[in-house]
Tab-separated table of C-alpha atoms and ligand atoms in Angstrom:
chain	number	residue	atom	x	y	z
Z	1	UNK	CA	75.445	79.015	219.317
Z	2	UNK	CA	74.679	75.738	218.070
Z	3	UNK	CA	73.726	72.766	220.192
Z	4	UNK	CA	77.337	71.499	219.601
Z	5	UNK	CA	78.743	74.057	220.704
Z	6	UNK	CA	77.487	74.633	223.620
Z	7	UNK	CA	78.212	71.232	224.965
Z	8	UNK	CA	81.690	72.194	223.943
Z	9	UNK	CA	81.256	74.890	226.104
Z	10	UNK	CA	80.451	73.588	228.995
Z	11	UNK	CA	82.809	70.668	228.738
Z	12	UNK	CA	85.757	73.121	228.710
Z	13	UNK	CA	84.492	74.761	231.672
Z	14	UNK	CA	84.555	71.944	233.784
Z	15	UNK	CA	87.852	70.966	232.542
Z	16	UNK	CA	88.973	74.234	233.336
Z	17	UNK	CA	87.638	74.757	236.601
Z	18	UNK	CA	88.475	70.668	237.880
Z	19	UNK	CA	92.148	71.627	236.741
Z	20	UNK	CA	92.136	75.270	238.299
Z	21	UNK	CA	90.887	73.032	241.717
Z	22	UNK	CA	93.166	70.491	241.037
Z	23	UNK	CA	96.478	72.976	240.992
Z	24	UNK	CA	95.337	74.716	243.951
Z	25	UNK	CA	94.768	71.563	246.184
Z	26	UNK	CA	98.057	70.304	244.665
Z	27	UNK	CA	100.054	73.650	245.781
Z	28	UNK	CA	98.496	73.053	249.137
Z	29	UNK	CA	99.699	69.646	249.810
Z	30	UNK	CA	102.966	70.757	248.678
Z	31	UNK	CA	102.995	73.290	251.531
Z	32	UNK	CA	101.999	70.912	253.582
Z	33	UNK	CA	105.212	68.843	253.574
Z	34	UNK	CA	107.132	72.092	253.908
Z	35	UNK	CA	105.619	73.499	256.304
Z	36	UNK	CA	103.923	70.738	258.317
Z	37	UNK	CA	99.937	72.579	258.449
Z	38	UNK	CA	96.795	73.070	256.010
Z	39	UNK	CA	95.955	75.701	258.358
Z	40	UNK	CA	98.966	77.485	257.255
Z	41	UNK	CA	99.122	77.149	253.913
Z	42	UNK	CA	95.347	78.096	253.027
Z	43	UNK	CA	95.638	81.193	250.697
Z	44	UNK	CA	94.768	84.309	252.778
Z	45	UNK	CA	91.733	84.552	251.334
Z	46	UNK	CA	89.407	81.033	250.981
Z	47	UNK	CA	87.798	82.100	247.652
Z	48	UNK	CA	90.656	80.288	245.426
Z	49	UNK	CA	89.021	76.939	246.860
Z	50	UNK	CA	85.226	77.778	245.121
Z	51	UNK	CA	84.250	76.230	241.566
Z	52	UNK	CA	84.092	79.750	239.273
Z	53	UNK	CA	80.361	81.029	240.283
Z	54	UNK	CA	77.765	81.159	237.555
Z	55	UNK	CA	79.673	78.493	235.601
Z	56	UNK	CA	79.606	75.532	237.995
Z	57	UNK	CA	76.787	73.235	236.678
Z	58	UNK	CA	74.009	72.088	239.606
Z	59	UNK	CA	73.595	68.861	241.263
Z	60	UNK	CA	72.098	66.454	239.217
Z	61	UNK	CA	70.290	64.148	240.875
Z	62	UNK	CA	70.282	61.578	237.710
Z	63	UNK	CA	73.832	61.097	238.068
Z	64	UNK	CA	75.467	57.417	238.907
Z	65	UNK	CA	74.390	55.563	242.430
Z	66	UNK	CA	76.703	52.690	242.406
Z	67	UNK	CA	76.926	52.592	245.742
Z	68	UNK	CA	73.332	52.361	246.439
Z	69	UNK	CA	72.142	49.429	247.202
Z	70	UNK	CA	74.715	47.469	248.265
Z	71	UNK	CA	74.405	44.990	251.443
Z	72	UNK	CA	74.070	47.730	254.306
Z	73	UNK	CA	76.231	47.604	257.051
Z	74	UNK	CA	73.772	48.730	259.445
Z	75	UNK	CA	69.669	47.948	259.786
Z	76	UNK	CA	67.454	49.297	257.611
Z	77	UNK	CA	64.645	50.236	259.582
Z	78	UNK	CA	61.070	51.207	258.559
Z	79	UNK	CA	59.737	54.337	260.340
Z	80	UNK	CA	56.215	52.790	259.470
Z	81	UNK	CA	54.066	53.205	256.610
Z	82	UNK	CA	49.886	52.482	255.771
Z	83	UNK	CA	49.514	48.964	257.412
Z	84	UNK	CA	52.507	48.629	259.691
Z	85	UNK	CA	51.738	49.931	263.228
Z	86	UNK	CA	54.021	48.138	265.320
Z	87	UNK	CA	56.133	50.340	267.341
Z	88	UNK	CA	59.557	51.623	266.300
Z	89	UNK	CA	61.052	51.525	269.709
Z	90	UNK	CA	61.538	47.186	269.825
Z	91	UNK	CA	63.417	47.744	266.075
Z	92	UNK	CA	65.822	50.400	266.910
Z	93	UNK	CA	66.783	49.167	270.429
Z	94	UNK	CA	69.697	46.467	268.914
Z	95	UNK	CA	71.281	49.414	266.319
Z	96	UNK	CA	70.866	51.924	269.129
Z	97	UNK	CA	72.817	50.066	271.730
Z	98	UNK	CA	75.486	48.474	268.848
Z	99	UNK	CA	76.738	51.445	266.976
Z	100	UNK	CA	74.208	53.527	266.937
Z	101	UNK	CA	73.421	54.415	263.484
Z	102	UNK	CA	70.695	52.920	261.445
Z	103	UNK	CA	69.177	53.437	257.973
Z	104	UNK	CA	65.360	55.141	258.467
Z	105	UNK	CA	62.808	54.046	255.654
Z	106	UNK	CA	59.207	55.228	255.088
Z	107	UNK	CA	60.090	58.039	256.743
Z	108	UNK	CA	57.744	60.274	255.154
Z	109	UNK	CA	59.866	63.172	252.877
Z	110	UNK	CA	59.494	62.030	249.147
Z	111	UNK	CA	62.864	61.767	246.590
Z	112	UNK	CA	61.206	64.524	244.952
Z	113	UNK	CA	61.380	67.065	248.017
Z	114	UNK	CA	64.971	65.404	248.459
Z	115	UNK	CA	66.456	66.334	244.828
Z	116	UNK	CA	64.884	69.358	245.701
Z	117	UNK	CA	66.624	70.780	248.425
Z	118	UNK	CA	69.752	69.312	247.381
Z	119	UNK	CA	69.869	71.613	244.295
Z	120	UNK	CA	68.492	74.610	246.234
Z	121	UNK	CA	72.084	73.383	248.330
Z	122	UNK	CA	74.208	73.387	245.215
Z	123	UNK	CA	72.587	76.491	243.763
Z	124	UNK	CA	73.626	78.233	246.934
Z	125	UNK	CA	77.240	76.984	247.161
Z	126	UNK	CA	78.373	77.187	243.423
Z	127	UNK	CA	76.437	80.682	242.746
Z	128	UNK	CA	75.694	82.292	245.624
Z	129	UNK	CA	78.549	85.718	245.835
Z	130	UNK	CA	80.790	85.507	248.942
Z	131	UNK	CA	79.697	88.835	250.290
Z	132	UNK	CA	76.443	87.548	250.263
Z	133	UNK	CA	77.712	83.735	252.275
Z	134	UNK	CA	79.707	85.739	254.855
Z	135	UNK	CA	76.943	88.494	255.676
Z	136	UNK	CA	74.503	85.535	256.288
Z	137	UNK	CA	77.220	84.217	259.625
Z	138	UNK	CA	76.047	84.024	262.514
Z	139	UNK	CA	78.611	81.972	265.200
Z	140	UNK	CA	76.742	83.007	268.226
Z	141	UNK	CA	73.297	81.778	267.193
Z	142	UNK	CA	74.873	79.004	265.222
Z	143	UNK	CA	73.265	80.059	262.398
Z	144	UNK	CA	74.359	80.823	258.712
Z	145	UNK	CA	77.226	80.428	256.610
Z	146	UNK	CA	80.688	78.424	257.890
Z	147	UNK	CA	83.675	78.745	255.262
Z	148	UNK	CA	86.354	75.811	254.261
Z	149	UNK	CA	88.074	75.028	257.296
Z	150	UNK	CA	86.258	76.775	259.653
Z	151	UNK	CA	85.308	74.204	261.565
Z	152	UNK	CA	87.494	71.167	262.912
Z	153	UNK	CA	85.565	68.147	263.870
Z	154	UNK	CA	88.439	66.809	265.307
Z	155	UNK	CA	90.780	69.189	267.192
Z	156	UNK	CA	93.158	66.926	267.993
Z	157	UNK	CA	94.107	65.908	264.577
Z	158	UNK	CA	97.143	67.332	263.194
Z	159	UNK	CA	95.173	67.785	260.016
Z	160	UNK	CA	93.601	70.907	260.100
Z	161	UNK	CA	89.802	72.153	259.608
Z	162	UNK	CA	87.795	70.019	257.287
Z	163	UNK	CA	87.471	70.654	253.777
Z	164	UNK	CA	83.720	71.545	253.811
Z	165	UNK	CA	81.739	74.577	253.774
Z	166	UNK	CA	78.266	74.764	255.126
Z	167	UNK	CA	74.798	76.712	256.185
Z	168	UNK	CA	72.950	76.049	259.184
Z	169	UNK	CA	69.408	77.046	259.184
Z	170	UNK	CA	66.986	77.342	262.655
Z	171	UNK	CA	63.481	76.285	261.834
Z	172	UNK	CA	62.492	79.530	260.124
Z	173	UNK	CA	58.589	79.192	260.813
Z	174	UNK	CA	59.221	78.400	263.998
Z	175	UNK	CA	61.957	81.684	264.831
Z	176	UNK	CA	58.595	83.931	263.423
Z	177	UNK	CA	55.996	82.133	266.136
Z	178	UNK	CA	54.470	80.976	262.255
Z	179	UNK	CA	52.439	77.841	261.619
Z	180	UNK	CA	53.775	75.320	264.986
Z	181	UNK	CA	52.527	77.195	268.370
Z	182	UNK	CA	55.887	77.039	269.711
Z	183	UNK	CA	56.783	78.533	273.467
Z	184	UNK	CA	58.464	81.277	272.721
Z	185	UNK	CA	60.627	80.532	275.317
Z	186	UNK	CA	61.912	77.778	272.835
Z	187	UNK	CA	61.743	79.553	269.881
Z	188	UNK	CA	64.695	79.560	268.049
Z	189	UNK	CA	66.490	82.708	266.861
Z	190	UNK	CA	65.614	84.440	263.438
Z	191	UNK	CA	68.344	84.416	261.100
Z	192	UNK	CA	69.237	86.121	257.499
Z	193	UNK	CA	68.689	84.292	254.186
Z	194	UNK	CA	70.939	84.842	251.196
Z	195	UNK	CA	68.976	85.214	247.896
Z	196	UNK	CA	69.511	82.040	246.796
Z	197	UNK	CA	68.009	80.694	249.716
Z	198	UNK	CA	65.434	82.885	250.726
Z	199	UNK	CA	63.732	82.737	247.277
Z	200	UNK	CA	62.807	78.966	248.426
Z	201	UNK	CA	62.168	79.961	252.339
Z	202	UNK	CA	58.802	78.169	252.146
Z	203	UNK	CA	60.151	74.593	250.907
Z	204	UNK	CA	62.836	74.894	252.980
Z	205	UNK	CA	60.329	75.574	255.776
Z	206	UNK	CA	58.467	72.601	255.297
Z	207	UNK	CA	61.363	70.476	255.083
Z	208	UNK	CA	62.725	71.692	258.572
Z	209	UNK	CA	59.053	70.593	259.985
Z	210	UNK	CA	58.737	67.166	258.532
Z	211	UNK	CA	62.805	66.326	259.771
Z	212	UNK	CA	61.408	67.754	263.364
Z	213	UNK	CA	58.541	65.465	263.083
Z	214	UNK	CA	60.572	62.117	261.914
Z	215	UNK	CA	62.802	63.472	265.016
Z	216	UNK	CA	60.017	63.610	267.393
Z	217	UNK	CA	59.093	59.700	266.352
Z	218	UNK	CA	62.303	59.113	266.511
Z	219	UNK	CA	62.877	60.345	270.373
Z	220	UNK	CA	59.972	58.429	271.247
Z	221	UNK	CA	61.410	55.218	269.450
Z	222	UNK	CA	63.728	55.829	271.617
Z	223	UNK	CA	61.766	56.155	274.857
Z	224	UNK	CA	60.069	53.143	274.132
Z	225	UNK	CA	62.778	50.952	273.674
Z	226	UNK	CA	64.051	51.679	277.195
Z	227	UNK	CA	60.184	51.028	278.246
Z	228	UNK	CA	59.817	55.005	279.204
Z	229	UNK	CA	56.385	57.180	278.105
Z	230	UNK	CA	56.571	58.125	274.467
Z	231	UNK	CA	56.833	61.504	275.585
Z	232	UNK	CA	59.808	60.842	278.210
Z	233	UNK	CA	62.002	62.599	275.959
Z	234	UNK	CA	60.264	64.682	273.035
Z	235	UNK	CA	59.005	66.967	275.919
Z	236	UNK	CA	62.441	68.141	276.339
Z	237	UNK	CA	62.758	68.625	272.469
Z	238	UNK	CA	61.316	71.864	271.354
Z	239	UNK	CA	63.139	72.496	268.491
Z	240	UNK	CA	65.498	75.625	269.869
Z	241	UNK	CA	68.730	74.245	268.916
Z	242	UNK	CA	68.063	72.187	266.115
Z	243	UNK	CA	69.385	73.048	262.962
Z	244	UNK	CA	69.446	71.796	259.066
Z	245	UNK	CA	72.875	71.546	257.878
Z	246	UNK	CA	73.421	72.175	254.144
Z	247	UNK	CA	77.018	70.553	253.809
Z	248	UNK	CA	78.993	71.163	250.415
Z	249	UNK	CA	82.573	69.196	250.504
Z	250	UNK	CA	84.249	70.930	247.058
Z	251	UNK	CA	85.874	68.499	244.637
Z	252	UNK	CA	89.294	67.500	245.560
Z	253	UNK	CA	91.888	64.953	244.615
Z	254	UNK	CA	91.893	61.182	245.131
Z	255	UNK	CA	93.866	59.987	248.136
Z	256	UNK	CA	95.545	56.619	249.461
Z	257	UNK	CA	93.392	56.398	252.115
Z	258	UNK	CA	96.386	53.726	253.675
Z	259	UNK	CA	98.885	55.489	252.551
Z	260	UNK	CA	100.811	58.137	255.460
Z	261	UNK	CA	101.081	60.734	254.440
Z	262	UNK	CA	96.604	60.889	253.924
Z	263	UNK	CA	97.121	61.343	257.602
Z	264	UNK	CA	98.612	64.746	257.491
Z	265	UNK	CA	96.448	66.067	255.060
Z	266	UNK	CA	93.123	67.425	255.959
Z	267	UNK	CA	90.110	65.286	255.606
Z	268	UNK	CA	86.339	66.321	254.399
Z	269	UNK	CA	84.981	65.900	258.212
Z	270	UNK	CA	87.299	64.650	261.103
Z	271	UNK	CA	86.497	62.178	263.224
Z	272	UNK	CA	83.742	63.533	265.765
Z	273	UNK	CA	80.310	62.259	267.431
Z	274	UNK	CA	77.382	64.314	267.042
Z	275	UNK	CA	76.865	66.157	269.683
Z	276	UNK	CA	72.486	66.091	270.399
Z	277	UNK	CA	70.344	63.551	270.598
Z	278	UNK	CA	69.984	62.560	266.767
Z	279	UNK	CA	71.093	63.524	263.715
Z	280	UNK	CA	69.210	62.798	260.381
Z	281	UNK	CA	71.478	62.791	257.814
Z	282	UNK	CA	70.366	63.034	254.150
Z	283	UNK	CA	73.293	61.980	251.351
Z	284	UNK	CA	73.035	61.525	247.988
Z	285	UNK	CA	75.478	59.694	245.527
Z	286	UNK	CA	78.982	60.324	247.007
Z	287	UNK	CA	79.911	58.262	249.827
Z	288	UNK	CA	82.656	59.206	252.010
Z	289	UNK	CA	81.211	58.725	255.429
Z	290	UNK	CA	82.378	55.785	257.355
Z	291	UNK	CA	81.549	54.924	261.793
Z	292	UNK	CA	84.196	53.744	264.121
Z	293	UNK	CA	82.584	50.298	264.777
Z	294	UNK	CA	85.624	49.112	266.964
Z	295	UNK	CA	88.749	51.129	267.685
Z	296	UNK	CA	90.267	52.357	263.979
Z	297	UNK	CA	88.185	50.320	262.331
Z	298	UNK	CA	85.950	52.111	259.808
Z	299	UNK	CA	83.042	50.970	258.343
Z	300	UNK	CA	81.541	53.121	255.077
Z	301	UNK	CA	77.920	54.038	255.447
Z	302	UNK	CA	77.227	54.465	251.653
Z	303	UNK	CA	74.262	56.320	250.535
Z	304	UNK	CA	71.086	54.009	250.675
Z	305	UNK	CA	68.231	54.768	248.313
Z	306	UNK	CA	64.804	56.292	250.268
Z	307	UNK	CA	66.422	56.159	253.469
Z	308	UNK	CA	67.982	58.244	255.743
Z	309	UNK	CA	70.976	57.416	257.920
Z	310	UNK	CA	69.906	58.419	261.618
Z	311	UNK	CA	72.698	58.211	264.972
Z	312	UNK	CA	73.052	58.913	267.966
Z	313	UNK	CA	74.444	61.899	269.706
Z	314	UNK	CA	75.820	62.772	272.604
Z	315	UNK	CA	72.931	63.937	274.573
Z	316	UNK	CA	71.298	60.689	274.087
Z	317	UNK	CA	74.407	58.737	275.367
Z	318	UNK	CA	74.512	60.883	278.601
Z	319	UNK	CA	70.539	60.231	279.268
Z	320	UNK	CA	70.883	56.498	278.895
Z	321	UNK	CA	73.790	56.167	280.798
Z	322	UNK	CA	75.590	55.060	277.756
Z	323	UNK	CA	73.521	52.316	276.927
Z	324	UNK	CA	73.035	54.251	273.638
Z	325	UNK	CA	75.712	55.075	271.756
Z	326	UNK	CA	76.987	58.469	269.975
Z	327	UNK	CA	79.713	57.053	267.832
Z	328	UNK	CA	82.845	58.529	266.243
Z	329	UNK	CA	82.070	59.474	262.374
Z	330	UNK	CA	84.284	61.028	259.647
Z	331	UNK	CA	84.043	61.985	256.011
Z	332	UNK	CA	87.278	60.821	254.032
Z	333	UNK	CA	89.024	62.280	251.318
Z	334	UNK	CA	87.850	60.939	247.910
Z	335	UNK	CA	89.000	57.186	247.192
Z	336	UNK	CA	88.000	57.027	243.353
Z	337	UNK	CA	86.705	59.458	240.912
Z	338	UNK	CA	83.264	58.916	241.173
Z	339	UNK	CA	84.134	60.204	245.344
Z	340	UNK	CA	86.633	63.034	243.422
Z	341	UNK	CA	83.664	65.613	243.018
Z	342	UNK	CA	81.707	67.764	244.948
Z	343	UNK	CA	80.068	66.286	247.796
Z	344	UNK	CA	76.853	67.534	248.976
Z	345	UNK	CA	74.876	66.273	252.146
Z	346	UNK	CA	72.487	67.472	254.674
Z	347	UNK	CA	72.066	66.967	258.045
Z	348	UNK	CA	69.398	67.495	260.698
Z	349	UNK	CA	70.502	67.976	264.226
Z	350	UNK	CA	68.007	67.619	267.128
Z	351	UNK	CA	69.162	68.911	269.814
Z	352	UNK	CA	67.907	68.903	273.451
Z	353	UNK	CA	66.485	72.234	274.948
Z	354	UNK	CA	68.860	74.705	276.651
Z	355	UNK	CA	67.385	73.949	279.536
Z	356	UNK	CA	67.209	70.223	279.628
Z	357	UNK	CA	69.136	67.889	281.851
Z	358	UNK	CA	71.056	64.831	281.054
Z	359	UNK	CA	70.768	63.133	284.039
Z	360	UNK	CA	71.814	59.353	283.335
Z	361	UNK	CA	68.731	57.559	283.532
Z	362	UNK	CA	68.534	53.914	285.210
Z	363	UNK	CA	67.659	51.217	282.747
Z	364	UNK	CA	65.733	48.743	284.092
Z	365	UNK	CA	66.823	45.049	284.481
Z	366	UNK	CA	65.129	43.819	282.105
Z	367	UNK	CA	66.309	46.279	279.332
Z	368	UNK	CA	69.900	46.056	280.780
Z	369	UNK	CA	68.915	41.683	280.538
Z	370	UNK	CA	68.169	42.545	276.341
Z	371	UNK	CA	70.995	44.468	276.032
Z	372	UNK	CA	73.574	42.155	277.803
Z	373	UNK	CA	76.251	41.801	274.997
Z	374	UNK	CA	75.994	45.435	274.114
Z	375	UNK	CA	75.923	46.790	277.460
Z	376	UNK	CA	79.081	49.723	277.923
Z	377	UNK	CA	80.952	49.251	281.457
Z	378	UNK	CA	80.430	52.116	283.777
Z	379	UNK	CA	84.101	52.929	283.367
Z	380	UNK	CA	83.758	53.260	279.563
Z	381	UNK	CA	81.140	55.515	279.893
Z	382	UNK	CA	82.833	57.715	282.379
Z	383	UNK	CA	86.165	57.562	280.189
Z	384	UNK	CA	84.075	58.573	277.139
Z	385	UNK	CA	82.167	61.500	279.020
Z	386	UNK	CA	85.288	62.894	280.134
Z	387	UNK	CA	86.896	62.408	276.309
Z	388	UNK	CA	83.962	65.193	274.997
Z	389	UNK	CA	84.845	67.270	278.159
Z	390	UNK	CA	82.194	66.167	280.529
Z	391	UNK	CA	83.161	65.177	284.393
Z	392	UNK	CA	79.283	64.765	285.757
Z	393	UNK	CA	76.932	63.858	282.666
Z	394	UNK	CA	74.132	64.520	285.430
Z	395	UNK	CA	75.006	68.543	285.804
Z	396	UNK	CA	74.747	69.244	282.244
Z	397	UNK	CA	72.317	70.627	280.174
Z	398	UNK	CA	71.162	70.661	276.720
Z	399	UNK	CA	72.621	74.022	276.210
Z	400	UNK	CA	75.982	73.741	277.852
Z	401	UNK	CA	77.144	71.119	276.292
Z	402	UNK	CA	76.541	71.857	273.202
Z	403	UNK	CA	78.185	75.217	273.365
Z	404	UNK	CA	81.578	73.621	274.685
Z	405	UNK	CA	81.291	71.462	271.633
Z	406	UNK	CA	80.606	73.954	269.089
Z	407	UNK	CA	83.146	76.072	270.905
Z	408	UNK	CA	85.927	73.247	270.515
Z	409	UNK	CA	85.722	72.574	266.926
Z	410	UNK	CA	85.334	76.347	265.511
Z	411	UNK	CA	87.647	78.721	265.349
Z	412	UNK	CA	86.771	82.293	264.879
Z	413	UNK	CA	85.182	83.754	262.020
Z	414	UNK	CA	87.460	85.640	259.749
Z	415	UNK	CA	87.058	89.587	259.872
W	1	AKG	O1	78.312	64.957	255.528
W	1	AKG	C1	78.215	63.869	256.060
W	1	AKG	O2	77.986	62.838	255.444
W	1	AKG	C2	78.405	63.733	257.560
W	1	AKG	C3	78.418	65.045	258.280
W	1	AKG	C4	78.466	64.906	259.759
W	1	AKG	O3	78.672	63.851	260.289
W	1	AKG	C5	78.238	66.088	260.600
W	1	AKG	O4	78.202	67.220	260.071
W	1	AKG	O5	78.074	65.920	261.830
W	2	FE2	FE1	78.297	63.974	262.416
């Protein structure tokens, strides 16, 4: 086939498959208004939703970044490269105690190991069979493969689940007892690879170490900035629950995001916190994601270019008596064409051990002096414990917590 051709080709494909997506998202909404749920009017079987396999082109990481580099709505902070030294824990302390999220530069993991894994993502979500996704799920390890609108971020929308699909991985050296001399006590569990992804087990690896590592600077950023050891927190952070998210939203049409009726559709990720101590959270050139920065107002966190967006979870909220923050975050339907493809994102989440307690720490005056403006009222925090299910932040562990979590926003796994 010529050159020509080919491009012909392709072109048709996409046309094809964007319509084929379009028609089934617009039969769907349709339901909707008829019959008042998503959850409802999903076809029995999810597959309809997936781009054709084999034909779907992957991410290309040359594509447009308008976005980019606009004026960032929250700090851009430097993790520290050759010649800066000075602590991170003085920087993050105002973003930490405001809304919690921050931009993280010089973290460390080049653009190039970036693009990487984000096609290894999109070579596993457009091609991967679905016999192969579904025999990689594992709900009770929280490991593997989660299907479109598995999971609900925000159970008490009258939306639905989100209109995502995902893989969680566990640090796969770590689940062997490989390279990191891990307790095995904390080790987390081993887990199944599709072929896709376990024909790049190595990179993916390494990437899962260096996010653990920017994680473990990151706790004792933290620890610092409340004038604690370095270590006050990293020791209870072996790496056991945390996972790397691969995150693919599929393309879907643009929405009024003012208009009414966007509220009863579903959304690409409810509103939710996170529910460990941080998240990393790696996106590339479709924006979406916006933080509650006061009560329904939303802010978009666009993608930034070299850094990562970091927040705060729940975990961290209980330990510092709320004086951190684990703020509501959602992932809205596409606004404008170039939001109208597929999304693709990852996420780290560090979690605390099973075993660790969240006992509110007291802040010292003088932190609690700093922080004045910023500082939450004892009744917030108690209201906003008990609105993620928690009466006593200081009888809960690591573990429990974020069971109930992962227990609230999943239903069960299709047989
Ligand atoms: O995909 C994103 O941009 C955000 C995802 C997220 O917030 C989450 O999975 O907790
Ligand atoms: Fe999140």
């Amino acid at each position: 086939m010529s050159s020509s051709g080919r491009l012909e080709g392709v072109i048709w494909c996409r046309l094809f498959r964007r319509a084929n997506q379009r028609a089934v998202l617009l039969r769907i909404h349709a339901q909707i208004k008829t019959q008042g749920s998503l959850r409802h009017a999903l076809p029995a079987r999810r597959s309809k939703f997936r781009p054709t396999p084999r034909k779907a082109p992957l991410y290309d990481p040359e594509q447009a970044t308008a976005d980019m580099d606009a004026t960032p709505p929250v700090p851009i902070i430097s993790l520290g490269g050759e010649g800066d030294e000075s602590p991170l824990g003085p920087k993050i302390l105002d973003a930490v105690v405001q809304t919690g999220f921050f931009y993280l530069a010089d973290h460390g993991i080049t653009p190039q190991e970036i693009d990487l894994l984000f096609s290894q993502s999109a070579e596993f979500f457009l091609h991967e069979p679905e016999a192969e996704r579904v025999r990689c799920q594992d709900r009770n390890n929280n490991t593997g493969y989660t299907a479109m609108q598995q999971e609900q971020l925000d159970p008490t929308s009258r939306a639905g689940g989100d209109l995502k699909e995902s893989f969680y991985l566990a640090g796969l050296s770590r689940a062997e007892g490989g390279s990191s001399s891990v307790d095995p006590q904390y080790r987390p569990p081993s887990q199944m690879l599709p072929p896709t992804l376990a024909q790049h087990r190595e990179a993916i690896s390494t990437f899962i170490e260096k996010c653990k590592g920017i994680c473990d600077a990151v706790l004792a950023g933290f620890a610092e900035a409340i004038d604690l050891p370095s270590n006050f927190f990293t020791d209870s952070h072996h790496g056991q629950h945390d996972r790397l998210r691969l995150i693919h939203y599929p393309p879907t049409p643009i929405v009024d995001p003012d208009a009414e009726s966007t509220l009863a559709t579903s959304i690409r990720a409810g509103s939710h916190s996170d529910y460990g101590s941080c998240t990393l959270l790696f996106q590339k050139d479709v924006g979406g994601l916006q933080v509650e920065t006061k009560p329904q107002q939303w802010v978009d966190i666009p993608p930034q270019k070299g850094c990562i967006v970091v927040n705060v979870g729940d975990a961290m909220e209980f330990w510092s008596a709320g004086l951190f923050r684990s703020t509501q975050h959602r992932v809205v339907l596409p606004r404008s064409a170039s939001e109208s493809g597929s999304r693709f994102s990852v996420a780290y989440f560090c979690q605390p051990d099973e075993d660790a307690r969240l006992v509110p720490l007291d802040i010292s005056d003088n932190i609690r002096e700093k922080c004045r403006g910023d500082l939450m009222a004892r009744d917030e925090f108690q209201r906003r414990c008990a609105a993620k299910g928690v009466s006593n932040a200081a009888e809960l562990t690591g573990g429990q917590h974020l069971r109930a979590r992962l227990t609230a926003s999943y239903r069960p796994t299709r047989s």
